[in-house]
């Protein structure tokens, strides 16, 4: 089970203390300290969701009207929507054929004089290829925010994901590698960025009624902090179990013609958040929709690239067309003509399976049996 007596006890302590906000309590501060230590960074800033973490991280870099940020289109909506929340422009680059994470070659083609940052997403607990992304950022003077919301504890060349770019963001939604119900975290080694993130999550307020900058109320609660402290202690055990489940599936799927297991690159120590299978429709003579219908335990994963969704096709940002109509931008962004060949094919071939620590061996074997049956034609 994801939660046990230990979390209940720590939450009870917070409730009995009568201090429910980080402004008066000390539990979130403790969680931040421990999370920073776990990731090997100087600072962690607790917020109330992964979406808030991204919103704050982007704002802390003073990115706004007229600025572009390059992201993959094969990700959760918040990677993109938080750029729009900051009045900046999401620009999509293609993904890698094998890892389904941002392809550095495609990123390079999308860099313009307006580009300010890159947000690689560590998908399903497998890290993006950070070295070439950091090289591009250095060459073009860009910031890097790692969206590590699906990859707590994963490593890239021996470093925890989220600790490599200027900032890293995490979500503690129940489906993630660890949970606080709702919640999020920003990590960084940069003292000034950490200070800005702390301001932004709390109205930009540095002292009573002193507003240093525009902010929001994105504070993590003490109850969330209490759950987080306990969950963090269990994180490595959770990851071990998730990886065991994932590798068990992968080993058994290797012999199944028509379905490929996820690829784990040499540079990555994974922390599987879910298991990704790739269909070969020409072999199994079925498309993804037909396959998913016959396999009710499976889930589609990002059924189309984000730029093909209504929000982007019709540029449904702020009223009056911002951020795209902003005079600081001065360019015409057309999402409806974008064609990124890898993501468009991959989106039709990828599906996800739950491999959370609670799942039973029977359920895993059932997945395998169904996949075997569906691919024998
Ligand atoms: C879950 C997730 C988020 C958002 O986190 P919330 O806590 O749900 O707001 C952002 N990016 C990615 C890649 C995610 O998987």
PDB file of C-alpha atoms in Angstrom, residues 73-311:
ATOM      1  CA  UNK A  73       5.016  17.433 -27.574  1.00  0.00           C
ATOM      2  CA  UNK A  74       4.829  13.960 -25.987  1.00  0.00           C
ATOM      3  CA  UNK A  75       4.173  14.946 -22.370  1.00  0.00           C
ATOM      4  CA  UNK A  76       1.540  15.914 -19.837  1.00  0.00           C
ATOM      5  CA  UNK A  77      -0.248  19.175 -20.629  1.00  0.00           C
ATOM      6  CA  UNK A  78       1.334  21.067 -17.695  1.00  0.00           C
ATOM      7  CA  UNK A  79       4.795  21.085 -19.344  1.00  0.00           C
ATOM      8  CA  UNK A  80       3.224  23.281 -22.034  1.00  0.00           C
ATOM      9  CA  UNK A  81       0.391  25.118 -20.266  1.00  0.00           C
ATOM     10  CA  UNK A  82       2.682  26.607 -17.600  1.00  0.00           C
ATOM     11  CA  UNK A  83       4.675  28.307 -20.389  1.00  0.00           C
ATOM     12  CA  UNK A  84       1.420  29.938 -21.545  1.00  0.00           C
ATOM     13  CA  UNK A  85       0.574  30.806 -17.901  1.00  0.00           C
ATOM     14  CA  UNK A  86       3.826  32.816 -17.977  1.00  0.00           C
ATOM     15  CA  UNK A  87       2.749  34.535 -21.216  1.00  0.00           C
ATOM     16  CA  UNK A  88       5.542  32.823 -23.136  1.00  0.00           C
ATOM     17  CA  UNK A  89       5.395  30.660 -26.281  1.00  0.00           C
ATOM     18  CA  UNK A  90       5.741  26.852 -26.262  1.00  0.00           C
ATOM     19  CA  UNK A  91       7.781  25.639 -29.253  1.00  0.00           C
ATOM     20  CA  UNK A  92       7.741  21.913 -29.982  1.00  0.00           C
ATOM     21  CA  UNK A  93      10.731  19.767 -30.953  1.00  0.00           C
ATOM     22  CA  UNK A  94      10.572  16.098 -31.918  1.00  0.00           C
ATOM     23  CA  UNK A  95      11.322  13.145 -29.652  1.00  0.00           C
ATOM     24  CA  UNK A  96      13.874  10.365 -29.847  1.00  0.00           C
ATOM     25  CA  UNK A  97      12.746   7.182 -31.575  1.00  0.00           C
ATOM     26  CA  UNK A  98      13.866   4.934 -28.710  1.00  0.00           C
ATOM     27  CA  UNK A  99      13.472   6.848 -25.437  1.00  0.00           C
ATOM     28  CA  UNK A 100      10.487   9.046 -26.479  1.00  0.00           C
ATOM     29  CA  UNK A 101      12.241  11.986 -24.771  1.00  0.00           C
ATOM     30  CA  UNK A 102      13.370  15.256 -26.355  1.00  0.00           C
ATOM     31  CA  UNK A 103      15.685  14.780 -29.380  1.00  0.00           C
ATOM     32  CA  UNK A 104      18.602  17.262 -29.067  1.00  0.00           C
ATOM     33  CA  UNK A 105      19.025  17.419 -32.878  1.00  0.00           C
ATOM     34  CA  UNK A 106      15.445  18.536 -33.289  1.00  0.00           C
ATOM     35  CA  UNK A 107      15.826  21.028 -30.410  1.00  0.00           C
ATOM     36  CA  UNK A 108      18.755  22.655 -32.205  1.00  0.00           C
ATOM     37  CA  UNK A 109      16.610  23.264 -35.303  1.00  0.00           C
ATOM     38  CA  UNK A 110      13.990  25.093 -33.210  1.00  0.00           C
ATOM     39  CA  UNK A 111      16.345  27.568 -31.535  1.00  0.00           C
ATOM     40  CA  UNK A 112      15.710  31.197 -32.565  1.00  0.00           C
ATOM     41  CA  UNK A 113      16.678  34.612 -31.212  1.00  0.00           C
ATOM     42  CA  UNK A 114      13.526  34.376 -29.058  1.00  0.00           C
ATOM     43  CA  UNK A 115      14.433  31.087 -27.350  1.00  0.00           C
ATOM     44  CA  UNK A 116      15.120  31.430 -23.626  1.00  0.00           C
ATOM     45  CA  UNK A 117      14.870  27.901 -22.259  1.00  0.00           C
ATOM     46  CA  UNK A 118      14.522  24.179 -22.925  1.00  0.00           C
ATOM     47  CA  UNK A 119      12.345  21.869 -20.819  1.00  0.00           C
ATOM     48  CA  UNK A 120      13.301  18.213 -21.310  1.00  0.00           C
ATOM     49  CA  UNK A 121      10.840  15.732 -19.785  1.00  0.00           C
ATOM     50  CA  UNK A 122      12.115  12.557 -18.113  1.00  0.00           C
ATOM     51  CA  UNK A 123       9.347  10.296 -19.352  1.00  0.00           C
ATOM     52  CA  UNK A 124       8.022   7.411 -17.239  1.00  0.00           C
ATOM     53  CA  UNK A 125      11.191   7.344 -15.128  1.00  0.00           C
ATOM     54  CA  UNK A 126      13.661   7.264 -18.033  1.00  0.00           C
ATOM     55  CA  UNK A 127      15.912  10.267 -18.277  1.00  0.00           C
ATOM     56  CA  UNK A 128      16.261  12.479 -21.332  1.00  0.00           C
ATOM     57  CA  UNK A 129      19.757  12.676 -22.851  1.00  0.00           C
ATOM     58  CA  UNK A 130      20.948  15.673 -20.829  1.00  0.00           C
ATOM     59  CA  UNK A 131      24.553  16.204 -22.020  1.00  0.00           C
ATOM     60  CA  UNK A 132      23.728  17.337 -25.568  1.00  0.00           C
ATOM     61  CA  UNK A 133      20.829  19.428 -24.215  1.00  0.00           C
ATOM     62  CA  UNK A 134      23.117  21.157 -21.690  1.00  0.00           C
ATOM     63  CA  UNK A 135      25.692  21.722 -24.484  1.00  0.00           C
ATOM     64  CA  UNK A 136      23.072  23.421 -26.674  1.00  0.00           C
ATOM     65  CA  UNK A 137      21.952  25.532 -23.723  1.00  0.00           C
ATOM     66  CA  UNK A 138      25.517  26.635 -23.097  1.00  0.00           C
ATOM     67  CA  UNK A 139      26.193  27.465 -26.759  1.00  0.00           C
ATOM     68  CA  UNK A 140      23.001  29.521 -27.110  1.00  0.00           C
ATOM     69  CA  UNK A 141      22.844  30.966 -23.594  1.00  0.00           C
ATOM     70  CA  UNK A 142      19.603  29.172 -22.675  1.00  0.00           C
ATOM     71  CA  UNK A 143      18.206  27.953 -19.371  1.00  0.00           C
ATOM     72  CA  UNK A 144      17.225  24.349 -18.731  1.00  0.00           C
ATOM     73  CA  UNK A 145      14.326  23.267 -16.524  1.00  0.00           C
ATOM     74  CA  UNK A 146      14.047  19.503 -16.110  1.00  0.00           C
ATOM     75  CA  UNK A 147      10.478  18.257 -15.867  1.00  0.00           C
ATOM     76  CA  UNK A 148      11.162  15.320 -13.534  1.00  0.00           C
ATOM     77  CA  UNK A 149       7.513  14.910 -12.475  1.00  0.00           C
ATOM     78  CA  UNK A 150       7.559  11.271 -13.653  1.00  0.00           C
ATOM     79  CA  UNK A 151      11.088  10.389 -12.593  1.00  0.00           C
ATOM     80  CA  UNK A 152      11.825  10.957  -8.882  1.00  0.00           C
ATOM     81  CA  UNK A 153      15.023   9.078  -8.090  1.00  0.00           C
ATOM     82  CA  UNK A 154      16.053   8.297 -11.674  1.00  0.00           C
ATOM     83  CA  UNK A 155      19.664   9.062 -12.571  1.00  0.00           C
ATOM     84  CA  UNK A 156      21.486  10.418 -15.601  1.00  0.00           C
ATOM     85  CA  UNK A 157      25.183   9.458 -15.646  1.00  0.00           C
ATOM     86  CA  UNK A 158      25.177   9.099 -11.852  1.00  0.00           C
ATOM     87  CA  UNK A 159      23.300  12.330 -11.130  1.00  0.00           C
ATOM     88  CA  UNK A 160      19.715  12.474  -9.900  1.00  0.00           C
ATOM     89  CA  UNK A 161      17.399  13.869 -12.570  1.00  0.00           C
ATOM     90  CA  UNK A 162      16.297  17.406 -11.790  1.00  0.00           C
ATOM     91  CA  UNK A 163      19.751  18.306 -10.452  1.00  0.00           C
ATOM     92  CA  UNK A 164      21.427  18.819 -13.848  1.00  0.00           C
ATOM     93  CA  UNK A 165      19.633  21.839 -15.341  1.00  0.00           C
ATOM     94  CA  UNK A 166      19.159  25.278 -13.721  1.00  0.00           C
ATOM     95  CA  UNK A 167      16.003  23.975 -12.045  1.00  0.00           C
ATOM     96  CA  UNK A 168      14.165  20.657 -11.715  1.00  0.00           C
ATOM     97  CA  UNK A 169      10.462  20.129 -11.011  1.00  0.00           C
ATOM     98  CA  UNK A 170       8.607  17.254  -9.334  1.00  0.00           C
ATOM     99  CA  UNK A 171       4.973  16.272  -8.743  1.00  0.00           C
ATOM    100  CA  UNK A 172       3.619  14.327  -5.769  1.00  0.00           C
ATOM    101  CA  UNK A 173       0.265  13.414  -7.319  1.00  0.00           C
ATOM    102  CA  UNK A 174      -0.781   9.871  -6.209  1.00  0.00           C
ATOM    103  CA  UNK A 175       0.215   8.244  -9.519  1.00  0.00           C
ATOM    104  CA  UNK A 176       3.834   9.441  -9.252  1.00  0.00           C
ATOM    105  CA  UNK A 177       6.824   7.592  -7.735  1.00  0.00           C
ATOM    106  CA  UNK A 178       5.998   9.149  -4.335  1.00  0.00           C
ATOM    107  CA  UNK A 179       2.972  11.132  -3.188  1.00  0.00           C
ATOM    108  CA  UNK A 180       1.694  13.830  -0.855  1.00  0.00           C
ATOM    109  CA  UNK A 181      -1.836  13.665  -2.309  1.00  0.00           C
ATOM    110  CA  UNK A 182      -1.322  16.802  -4.316  1.00  0.00           C
ATOM    111  CA  UNK A 183       2.007  18.578  -4.153  1.00  0.00           C
ATOM    112  CA  UNK A 184       5.188  19.515  -5.958  1.00  0.00           C
ATOM    113  CA  UNK A 185       8.825  20.538  -5.517  1.00  0.00           C
ATOM    114  CA  UNK A 186      11.365  22.694  -7.306  1.00  0.00           C
ATOM    115  CA  UNK A 187      15.068  21.959  -6.869  1.00  0.00           C
ATOM    116  CA  UNK A 188      18.116  24.064  -7.769  1.00  0.00           C
ATOM    117  CA  UNK A 189      21.750  24.679  -6.858  1.00  0.00           C
ATOM    118  CA  UNK A 190      21.392  28.405  -7.581  1.00  0.00           C
ATOM    119  CA  UNK A 191      20.903  30.543  -4.444  1.00  0.00           C
ATOM    120  CA  UNK A 192      19.307  33.441  -6.330  1.00  0.00           C
ATOM    121  CA  UNK A 193      16.845  31.231  -8.256  1.00  0.00           C
ATOM    122  CA  UNK A 194      15.900  29.462  -5.014  1.00  0.00           C
ATOM    123  CA  UNK A 195      15.196  32.825  -3.408  1.00  0.00           C
ATOM    124  CA  UNK A 196      13.034  33.879  -6.364  1.00  0.00           C
ATOM    125  CA  UNK A 197      11.088  30.576  -6.260  1.00  0.00           C
ATOM    126  CA  UNK A 198      10.371  31.070  -2.542  1.00  0.00           C
ATOM    127  CA  UNK A 199       9.092  34.579  -3.249  1.00  0.00           C
ATOM    128  CA  UNK A 200       6.931  33.573  -6.204  1.00  0.00           C
ATOM    129  CA  UNK A 201       5.161  30.728  -4.364  1.00  0.00           C
ATOM    130  CA  UNK A 202       4.129  33.241  -1.665  1.00  0.00           C
ATOM    131  CA  UNK A 203       2.785  36.376  -3.382  1.00  0.00           C
ATOM    132  CA  UNK A 204       6.281  37.728  -4.023  1.00  0.00           C
ATOM    133  CA  UNK A 205       6.169  38.818  -0.391  1.00  0.00           C
ATOM    134  CA  UNK A 206       9.511  39.122   1.445  1.00  0.00           C
ATOM    135  CA  UNK A 207       8.180  40.655   4.671  1.00  0.00           C
ATOM    136  CA  UNK A 208       4.701  41.665   5.828  1.00  0.00           C
ATOM    137  CA  UNK A 209       3.130  43.652   2.975  1.00  0.00           C
ATOM    138  CA  UNK A 210       6.411  44.035   1.086  1.00  0.00           C
ATOM    139  CA  UNK A 211       5.971  42.730  -2.461  1.00  0.00           C
ATOM    140  CA  UNK A 212       9.228  42.167  -4.317  1.00  0.00           C
ATOM    141  CA  UNK A 213       7.592  40.806  -7.464  1.00  0.00           C
ATOM    142  CA  UNK A 214       4.405  39.242  -8.825  1.00  0.00           C
ATOM    143  CA  UNK A 215       3.633  35.965  -7.094  1.00  0.00           C
ATOM    144  CA  UNK A 216       0.923  33.393  -6.444  1.00  0.00           C
ATOM    145  CA  UNK A 217      -0.194  31.294  -3.492  1.00  0.00           C
ATOM    146  CA  UNK A 218       1.405  27.972  -4.359  1.00  0.00           C
ATOM    147  CA  UNK A 219       2.492  27.016  -0.837  1.00  0.00           C
ATOM    148  CA  UNK A 220       2.704  23.349   0.125  1.00  0.00           C
ATOM    149  CA  UNK A 221       0.695  22.585   3.288  1.00  0.00           C
ATOM    150  CA  UNK A 222       2.171  21.100   6.453  1.00  0.00           C
ATOM    151  CA  UNK A 223      -0.023  18.001   6.044  1.00  0.00           C
ATOM    152  CA  UNK A 224       1.484  17.472   2.582  1.00  0.00           C
ATOM    153  CA  UNK A 225       4.949  18.005   4.059  1.00  0.00           C
ATOM    154  CA  UNK A 226       4.327  15.386   6.748  1.00  0.00           C
ATOM    155  CA  UNK A 227       3.271  12.784   4.177  1.00  0.00           C
ATOM    156  CA  UNK A 228       6.262  13.751   2.021  1.00  0.00           C
ATOM    157  CA  UNK A 229       8.848  13.194   4.775  1.00  0.00           C
ATOM    158  CA  UNK A 230       7.635   9.607   5.241  1.00  0.00           C
ATOM    159  CA  UNK A 231       7.215   8.895   1.522  1.00  0.00           C
ATOM    160  CA  UNK A 232      10.727  10.118   0.767  1.00  0.00           C
ATOM    161  CA  UNK A 233      12.132   7.564   3.218  1.00  0.00           C
ATOM    162  CA  UNK A 234      10.320   4.850   1.250  1.00  0.00           C
ATOM    163  CA  UNK A 235      11.134   6.212  -2.213  1.00  0.00           C
ATOM    164  CA  UNK A 236      14.110   3.943  -2.940  1.00  0.00           C
ATOM    165  CA  UNK A 237      12.077   0.878  -1.910  1.00  0.00           C
ATOM    166  CA  UNK A 238       9.179   2.016  -4.111  1.00  0.00           C
ATOM    167  CA  UNK A 239      11.551   2.501  -7.045  1.00  0.00           C
ATOM    168  CA  UNK A 240      13.161  -0.904  -6.522  1.00  0.00           C
ATOM    169  CA  UNK A 241       9.742  -2.553  -6.703  1.00  0.00           C
ATOM    170  CA  UNK A 242       8.650  -0.487  -9.704  1.00  0.00           C
ATOM    171  CA  UNK A 243      11.860  -1.361 -11.565  1.00  0.00           C
ATOM    172  CA  UNK A 244      11.479  -5.038 -10.663  1.00  0.00           C
ATOM    173  CA  UNK A 245       7.941  -5.044 -12.046  1.00  0.00           C
ATOM    174  CA  UNK A 246       9.014  -3.175 -15.185  1.00  0.00           C
ATOM    175  CA  UNK A 247      11.984  -5.452 -15.918  1.00  0.00           C
ATOM    176  CA  UNK A 248       9.817  -8.533 -15.317  1.00  0.00           C
ATOM    177  CA  UNK A 249       7.377  -7.309 -17.973  1.00  0.00           C
ATOM    178  CA  UNK A 250      10.190  -6.320 -20.339  1.00  0.00           C
ATOM    179  CA  UNK A 251      11.895  -9.713 -20.035  1.00  0.00           C
ATOM    180  CA  UNK A 252       8.671 -11.514 -20.867  1.00  0.00           C
ATOM    181  CA  UNK A 253       7.695  -9.181 -23.684  1.00  0.00           C
ATOM    182  CA  UNK A 254      11.071  -9.516 -25.405  1.00  0.00           C
ATOM    183  CA  UNK A 255       9.898 -12.754 -27.032  1.00  0.00           C
ATOM    184  CA  UNK A 256       6.554 -11.366 -28.094  1.00  0.00           C
ATOM    185  CA  UNK A 257       6.592 -10.391 -31.751  1.00  0.00           C
ATOM    186  CA  UNK A 258       4.747  -7.143 -32.349  1.00  0.00           C
ATOM    187  CA  UNK A 259       5.358  -5.421 -28.992  1.00  0.00           C
ATOM    188  CA  UNK A 260       8.629  -3.786 -27.885  1.00  0.00           C
ATOM    189  CA  UNK A 261       9.526  -3.149 -24.242  1.00  0.00           C
ATOM    190  CA  UNK A 262      10.890   0.265 -23.197  1.00  0.00           C
ATOM    191  CA  UNK A 263      14.518   1.028 -24.045  1.00  0.00           C
ATOM    192  CA  UNK A 264      16.794   1.920 -21.131  1.00  0.00           C
ATOM    193  CA  UNK A 265      19.845   3.828 -22.418  1.00  0.00           C
ATOM    194  CA  UNK A 266      23.305   3.230 -20.896  1.00  0.00           C
ATOM    195  CA  UNK A 267      23.350   6.729 -19.421  1.00  0.00           C
ATOM    196  CA  UNK A 268      20.216   6.126 -17.359  1.00  0.00           C
ATOM    197  CA  UNK A 269      19.435   4.420 -14.090  1.00  0.00           C
ATOM    198  CA  UNK A 270      15.657   4.281 -14.411  1.00  0.00           C
ATOM    199  CA  UNK A 271      12.934   4.821 -11.821  1.00  0.00           C
ATOM    200  CA  UNK A 272      10.000   3.412 -13.771  1.00  0.00           C
ATOM    201  CA  UNK A 273       6.792   5.358 -13.146  1.00  0.00           C
ATOM    202  CA  UNK A 274       4.849   3.120 -15.536  1.00  0.00           C
ATOM    203  CA  UNK A 275       5.764   0.599 -18.207  1.00  0.00           C
ATOM    204  CA  UNK A 276       5.668   1.701 -21.837  1.00  0.00           C
ATOM    205  CA  UNK A 277       5.007  -0.776 -24.609  1.00  0.00           C
ATOM    206  CA  UNK A 278       5.384  -0.032 -28.296  1.00  0.00           C
ATOM    207  CA  UNK A 279       3.098  -1.730 -30.785  1.00  0.00           C
ATOM    208  CA  UNK A 280       4.146  -2.730 -34.265  1.00  0.00           C
ATOM    209  CA  UNK A 281       0.753  -2.432 -35.973  1.00  0.00           C
ATOM    210  CA  UNK A 282       2.058  -3.960 -39.226  1.00  0.00           C
ATOM    211  CA  UNK A 283       2.974  -7.163 -37.342  1.00  0.00           C
ATOM    212  CA  UNK A 284      -0.036  -7.490 -35.049  1.00  0.00           C
ATOM    213  CA  UNK A 285      -2.430  -6.297 -37.796  1.00  0.00           C
ATOM    214  CA  UNK A 286      -4.333  -4.129 -35.362  1.00  0.00           C
ATOM    215  CA  UNK A 287      -4.164  -0.431 -34.639  1.00  0.00           C
ATOM    216  CA  UNK A 288      -3.666   1.023 -31.163  1.00  0.00           C
ATOM    217  CA  UNK A 289      -7.374   1.742 -30.618  1.00  0.00           C
ATOM    218  CA  UNK A 290      -8.292  -1.865 -31.413  1.00  0.00           C
ATOM    219  CA  UNK A 291      -5.482  -3.159 -29.209  1.00  0.00           C
ATOM    220  CA  UNK A 292      -6.447  -0.980 -26.222  1.00  0.00           C
ATOM    221  CA  UNK A 293     -10.074  -2.076 -26.526  1.00  0.00           C
ATOM    222  CA  UNK A 294      -9.046  -5.707 -26.145  1.00  0.00           C
ATOM    223  CA  UNK A 295      -6.659  -4.932 -23.269  1.00  0.00           C
ATOM    224  CA  UNK A 296      -8.693  -3.019 -20.678  1.00  0.00           C
ATOM    225  CA  UNK A 297      -5.806  -2.834 -18.150  1.00  0.00           C
ATOM    226  CA  UNK A 298      -3.726  -0.819 -20.605  1.00  0.00           C
ATOM    227  CA  UNK A 299      -3.878   2.923 -21.034  1.00  0.00           C
ATOM    228  CA  UNK A 300      -3.155   5.094 -23.995  1.00  0.00           C
ATOM    229  CA  UNK A 301      -0.265   7.457 -23.376  1.00  0.00           C
ATOM    230  CA  UNK A 302      -0.581  10.916 -24.952  1.00  0.00           C
ATOM    231  CA  UNK A 303      -2.723   9.805 -27.926  1.00  0.00           C
ATOM    232  CA  UNK A 304      -1.610  12.790 -30.024  1.00  0.00           C
ATOM    233  CA  UNK A 305       1.241  15.295 -29.960  1.00  0.00           C
ATOM    234  CA  UNK A 306       0.245  18.332 -27.865  1.00  0.00           C
ATOM    235  CA  UNK A 307       0.351  20.665 -30.899  1.00  0.00           C
ATOM    236  CA  UNK A 308      -2.529  18.692 -32.433  1.00  0.00           C
ATOM    237  CA  UNK A 309      -4.816  19.230 -29.415  1.00  0.00           C
ATOM    238  CA  UNK A 310      -7.559  21.862 -29.480  1.00  0.00           C
ATOM    239  CA  UNK A 311      -5.752  24.162 -27.013  1.00  0.00           C
TER     240      UNK A 311
END
